[in-house]
Coordinates of C-alpha atoms and ligand atoms in Angstrom, one line a residue:
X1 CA -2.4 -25.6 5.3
X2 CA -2.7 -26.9 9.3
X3 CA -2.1 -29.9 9.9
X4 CA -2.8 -30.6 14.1
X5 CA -2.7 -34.4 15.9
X6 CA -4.4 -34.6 19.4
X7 CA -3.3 -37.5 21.0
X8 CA -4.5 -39.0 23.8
X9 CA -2.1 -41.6 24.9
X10 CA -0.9 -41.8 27.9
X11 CA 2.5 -42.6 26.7
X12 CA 2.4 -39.2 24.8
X13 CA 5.4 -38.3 23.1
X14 CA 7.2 -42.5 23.6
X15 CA 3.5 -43.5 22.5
X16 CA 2.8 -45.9 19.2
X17 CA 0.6 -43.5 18.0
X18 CA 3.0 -41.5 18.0
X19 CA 4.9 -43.3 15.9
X20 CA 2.5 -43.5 13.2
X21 CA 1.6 -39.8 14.1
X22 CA 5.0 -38.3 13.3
X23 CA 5.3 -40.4 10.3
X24 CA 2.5 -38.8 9.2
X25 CA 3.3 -35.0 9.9
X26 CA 7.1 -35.4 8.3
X27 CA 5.1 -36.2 5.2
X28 CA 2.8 -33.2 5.5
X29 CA 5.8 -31.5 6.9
X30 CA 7.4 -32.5 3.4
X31 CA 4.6 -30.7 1.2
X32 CA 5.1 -27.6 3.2
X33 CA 2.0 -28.0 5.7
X34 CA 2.4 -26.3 9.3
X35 CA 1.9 -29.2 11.6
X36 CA 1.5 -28.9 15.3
X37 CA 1.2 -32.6 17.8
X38 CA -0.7 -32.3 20.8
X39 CA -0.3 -34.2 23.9
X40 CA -2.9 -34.6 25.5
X41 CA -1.4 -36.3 28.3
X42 CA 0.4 -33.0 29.4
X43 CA -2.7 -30.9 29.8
X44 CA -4.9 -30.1 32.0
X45 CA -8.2 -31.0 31.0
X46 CA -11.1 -31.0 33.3
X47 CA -14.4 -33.2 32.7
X48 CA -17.3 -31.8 30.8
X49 CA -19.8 -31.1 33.6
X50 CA -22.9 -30.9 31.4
X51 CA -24.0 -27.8 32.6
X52 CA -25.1 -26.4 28.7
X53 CA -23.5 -23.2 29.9
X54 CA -21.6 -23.1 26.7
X55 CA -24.6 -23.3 24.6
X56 CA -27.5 -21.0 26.6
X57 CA -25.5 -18.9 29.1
X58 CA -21.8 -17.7 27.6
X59 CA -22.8 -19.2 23.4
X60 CA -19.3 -21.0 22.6
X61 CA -17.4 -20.5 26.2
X62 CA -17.0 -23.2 28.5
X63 CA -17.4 -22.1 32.3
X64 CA -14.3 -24.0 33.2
X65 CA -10.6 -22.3 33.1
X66 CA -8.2 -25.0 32.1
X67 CA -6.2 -26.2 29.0
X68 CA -9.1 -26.6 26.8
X69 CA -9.6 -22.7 26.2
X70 CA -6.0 -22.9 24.2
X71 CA -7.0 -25.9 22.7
X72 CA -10.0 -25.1 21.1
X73 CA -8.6 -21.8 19.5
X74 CA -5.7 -24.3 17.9
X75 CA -8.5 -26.9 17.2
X76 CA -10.0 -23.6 14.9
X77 CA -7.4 -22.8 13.4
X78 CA -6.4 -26.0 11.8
X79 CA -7.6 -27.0 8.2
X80 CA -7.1 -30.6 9.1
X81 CA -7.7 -31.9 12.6
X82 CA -6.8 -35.4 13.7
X83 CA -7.9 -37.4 16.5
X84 CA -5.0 -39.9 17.8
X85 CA -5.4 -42.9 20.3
X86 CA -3.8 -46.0 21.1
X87 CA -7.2 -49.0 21.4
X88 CA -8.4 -48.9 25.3
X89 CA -10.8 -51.4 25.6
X90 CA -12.2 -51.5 22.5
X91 CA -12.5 -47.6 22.2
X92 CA -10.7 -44.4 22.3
X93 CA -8.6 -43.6 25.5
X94 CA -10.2 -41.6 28.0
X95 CA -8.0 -38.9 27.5
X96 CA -9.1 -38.5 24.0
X97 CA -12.7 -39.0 24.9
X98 CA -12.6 -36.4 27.7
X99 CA -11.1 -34.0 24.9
X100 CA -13.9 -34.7 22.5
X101 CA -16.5 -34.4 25.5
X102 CA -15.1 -31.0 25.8
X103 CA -15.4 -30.1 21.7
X104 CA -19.6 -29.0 23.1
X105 CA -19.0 -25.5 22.7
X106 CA -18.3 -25.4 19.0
X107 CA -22.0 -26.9 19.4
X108 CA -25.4 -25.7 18.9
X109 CA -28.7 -26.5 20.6
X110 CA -29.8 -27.2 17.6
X111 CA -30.6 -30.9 16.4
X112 CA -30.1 -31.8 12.4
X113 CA -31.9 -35.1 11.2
X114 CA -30.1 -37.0 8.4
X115 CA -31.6 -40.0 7.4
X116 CA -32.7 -40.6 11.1
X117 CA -29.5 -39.5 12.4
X118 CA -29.7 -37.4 14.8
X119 CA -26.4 -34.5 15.6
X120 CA -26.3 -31.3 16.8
X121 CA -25.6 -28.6 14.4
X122 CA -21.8 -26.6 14.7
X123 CA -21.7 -23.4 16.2
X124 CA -19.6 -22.2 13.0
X125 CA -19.7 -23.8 9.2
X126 CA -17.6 -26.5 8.9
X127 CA -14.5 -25.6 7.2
X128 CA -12.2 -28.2 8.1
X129 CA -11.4 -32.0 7.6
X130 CA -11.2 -34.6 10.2
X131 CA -8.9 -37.8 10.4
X132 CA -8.2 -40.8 12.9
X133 CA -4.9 -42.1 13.8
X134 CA -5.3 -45.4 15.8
X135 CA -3.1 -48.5 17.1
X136 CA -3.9 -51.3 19.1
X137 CA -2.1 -54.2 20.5
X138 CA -4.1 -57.1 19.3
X139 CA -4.2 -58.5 16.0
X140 CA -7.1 -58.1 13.5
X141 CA -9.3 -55.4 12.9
X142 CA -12.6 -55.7 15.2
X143 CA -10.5 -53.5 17.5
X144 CA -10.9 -50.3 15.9
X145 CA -15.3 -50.7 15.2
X146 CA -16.2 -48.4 18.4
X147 CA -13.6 -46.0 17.4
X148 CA -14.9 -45.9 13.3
X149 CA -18.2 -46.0 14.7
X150 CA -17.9 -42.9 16.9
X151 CA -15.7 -41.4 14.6
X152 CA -18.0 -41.7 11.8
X153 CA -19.9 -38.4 12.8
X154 CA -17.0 -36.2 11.9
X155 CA -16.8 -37.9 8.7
X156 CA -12.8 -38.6 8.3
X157 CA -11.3 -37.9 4.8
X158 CA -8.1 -40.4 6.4
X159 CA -8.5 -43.3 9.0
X160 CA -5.2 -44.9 9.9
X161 CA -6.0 -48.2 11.9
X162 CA -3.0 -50.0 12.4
X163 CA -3.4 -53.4 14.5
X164 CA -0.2 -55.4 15.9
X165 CA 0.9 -52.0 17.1
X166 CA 3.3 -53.5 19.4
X167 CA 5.8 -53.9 16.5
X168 CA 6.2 -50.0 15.6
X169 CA 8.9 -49.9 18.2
X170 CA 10.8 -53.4 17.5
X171 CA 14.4 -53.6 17.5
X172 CA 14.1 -57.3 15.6
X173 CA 16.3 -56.0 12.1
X174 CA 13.5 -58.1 10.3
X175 CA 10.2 -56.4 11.3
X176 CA 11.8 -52.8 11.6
X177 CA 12.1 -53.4 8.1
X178 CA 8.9 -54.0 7.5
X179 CA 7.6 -51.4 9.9
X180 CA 9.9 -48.5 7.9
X181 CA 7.9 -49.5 4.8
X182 CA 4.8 -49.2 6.0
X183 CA 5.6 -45.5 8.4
X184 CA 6.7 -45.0 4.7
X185 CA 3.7 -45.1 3.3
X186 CA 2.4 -43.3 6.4
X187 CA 4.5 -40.1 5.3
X188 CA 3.0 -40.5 1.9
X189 CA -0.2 -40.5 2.7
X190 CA 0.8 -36.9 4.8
X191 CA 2.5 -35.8 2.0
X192 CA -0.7 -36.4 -0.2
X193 CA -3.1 -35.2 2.5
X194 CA -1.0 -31.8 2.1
X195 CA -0.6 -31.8 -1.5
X196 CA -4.4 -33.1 -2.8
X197 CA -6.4 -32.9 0.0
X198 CA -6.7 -36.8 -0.5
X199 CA -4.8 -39.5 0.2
X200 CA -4.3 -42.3 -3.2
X201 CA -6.4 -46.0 -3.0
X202 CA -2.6 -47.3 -3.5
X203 CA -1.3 -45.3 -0.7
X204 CA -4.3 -46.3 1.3
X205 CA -3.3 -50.4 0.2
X206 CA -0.4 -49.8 1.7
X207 CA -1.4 -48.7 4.7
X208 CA -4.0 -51.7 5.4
X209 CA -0.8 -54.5 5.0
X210 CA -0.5 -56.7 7.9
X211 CA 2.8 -56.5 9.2
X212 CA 2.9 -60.0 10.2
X213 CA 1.1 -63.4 10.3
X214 CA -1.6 -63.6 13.1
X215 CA 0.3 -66.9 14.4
X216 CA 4.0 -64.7 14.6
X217 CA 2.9 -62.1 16.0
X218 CA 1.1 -63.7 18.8
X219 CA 4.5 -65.6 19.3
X220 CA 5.9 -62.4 18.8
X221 CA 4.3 -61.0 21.8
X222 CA 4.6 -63.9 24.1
X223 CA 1.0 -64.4 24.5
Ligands
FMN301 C1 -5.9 -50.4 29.7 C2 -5.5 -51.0 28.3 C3 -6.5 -51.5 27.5 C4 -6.2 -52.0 26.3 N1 -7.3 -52.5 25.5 C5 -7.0 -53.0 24.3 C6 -8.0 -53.5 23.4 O1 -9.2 -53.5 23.8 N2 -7.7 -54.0 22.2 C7 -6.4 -54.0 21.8 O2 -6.1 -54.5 20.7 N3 -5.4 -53.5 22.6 C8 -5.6 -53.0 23.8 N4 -4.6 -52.5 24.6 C9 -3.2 -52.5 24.0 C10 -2.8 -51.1 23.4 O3 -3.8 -50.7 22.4 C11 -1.4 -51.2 22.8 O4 -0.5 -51.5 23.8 C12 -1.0 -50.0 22.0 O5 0.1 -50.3 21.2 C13 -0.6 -48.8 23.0 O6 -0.4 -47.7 22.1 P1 0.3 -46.4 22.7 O7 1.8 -46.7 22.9 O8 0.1 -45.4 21.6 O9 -0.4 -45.9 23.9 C14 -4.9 -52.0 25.8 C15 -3.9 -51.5 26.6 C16 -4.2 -51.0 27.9 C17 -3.1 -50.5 28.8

């Protein structure tokens, strides 16, 4: 089983989401998964020019020659594929976005209709499994609603939304305690990903704790 992470922080490898991300692999790594993290950051990825070539000239090639032509044969050969960003702005980075922007040619000109919602139908069956890795400096959860929203499409098996992101690096003995437990539970949830195919409601609990009081953490932070 495949395990791969694109990440599109610009702080790549020294990124939260990276954090979370490799927490998440070791697990998988655990159950014997091949794992493979992806940064975007470090490739060169042009922007979609909406041409449609990929569709009605070249079916499944892109007319552009950059990074992307590598990335799409490891995007295929994954069983699990996960989509990793920090919160810009109440979305995705635009790293990440320009990556997804550039998934078109595993499209088809061909619209499905379920229960009025509208997608385009994949060039090949859909073998694999889709999940989110997210963090994001502010507390509370409305953060992360563009990124479900837009997310909801690939239908993740595993979203990982972890708010107060600015503690996963702390050197205060107190939170990295806290923090350990919960990338604990982060490994786990690899581990059971690469095991099950699923990942356990208690696992999942754990995974939704706060890792600190609205109120601390905004003191916390200095804000
Ligand atoms: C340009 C920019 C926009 C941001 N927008 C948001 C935001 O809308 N909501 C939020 O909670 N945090 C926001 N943040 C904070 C980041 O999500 C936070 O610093 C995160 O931990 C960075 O993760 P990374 O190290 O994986 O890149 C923003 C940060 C930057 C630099």
């Amino acid at each position: 089983m495949k395990f791969i992470i694109f990440n599109g922080s610009p702080a790549g490898a020294n990124s939260n989401t990276n954090v979370i991300a490799e927490a998440f692999l070791n697990g998988a790594k655990k159950a014997g998964a091949d794992t493979e993290n992806v940064f975007l950051i470090n490739k060169n990825i042009g922007h979609c020019k909406g041409c449609f070539n990929c569709w009605f000239k070249t079916p499944g090639k892109c007319v552009m020659q950059d990074d992307m032509t590598e990335l799409l044969v490891k995007y295929n050969s994954a069983d699990v594929v996960c989509f990793a960003s920090p919160v810009y702005t109440w979305n995705m980075t635009a790293a990440l976005k320009n990556f997804a922007d550039r998934l078109v040619p595993l499209k088809s000109p061909l619209i499905v209709n379920s229960d009025e919602n509208f997608d385009l139908v994949d060039s090949n069956p859909k073998t694999q499994q889709f999940m989110v890795i997210s963090n994001c400096g502010f507390p509370g959860n409305n953060n992360f609603e563009t990124m479900k929203a837009v997310f909801a499409s690939c239908n993740p098996v595993l979203e990982i939304y972890r708010n107060c992101g600015k503690l996963l690096k702390s050197k205060d003995s107190e939170v990295k305690k806290t923090v350990n437990e919960y990338l604990q539970a982060v490994e786990q949830a690899g581990f059971e990903m690469a095991t099950q195919n699923y990942v356990s409601a208690d696992t999942k609990l754990k995974l939704e704790r706060q890792l600190m009081s609205i109120p601390e953490y905004v003191k916390y932070i200095g804000m």
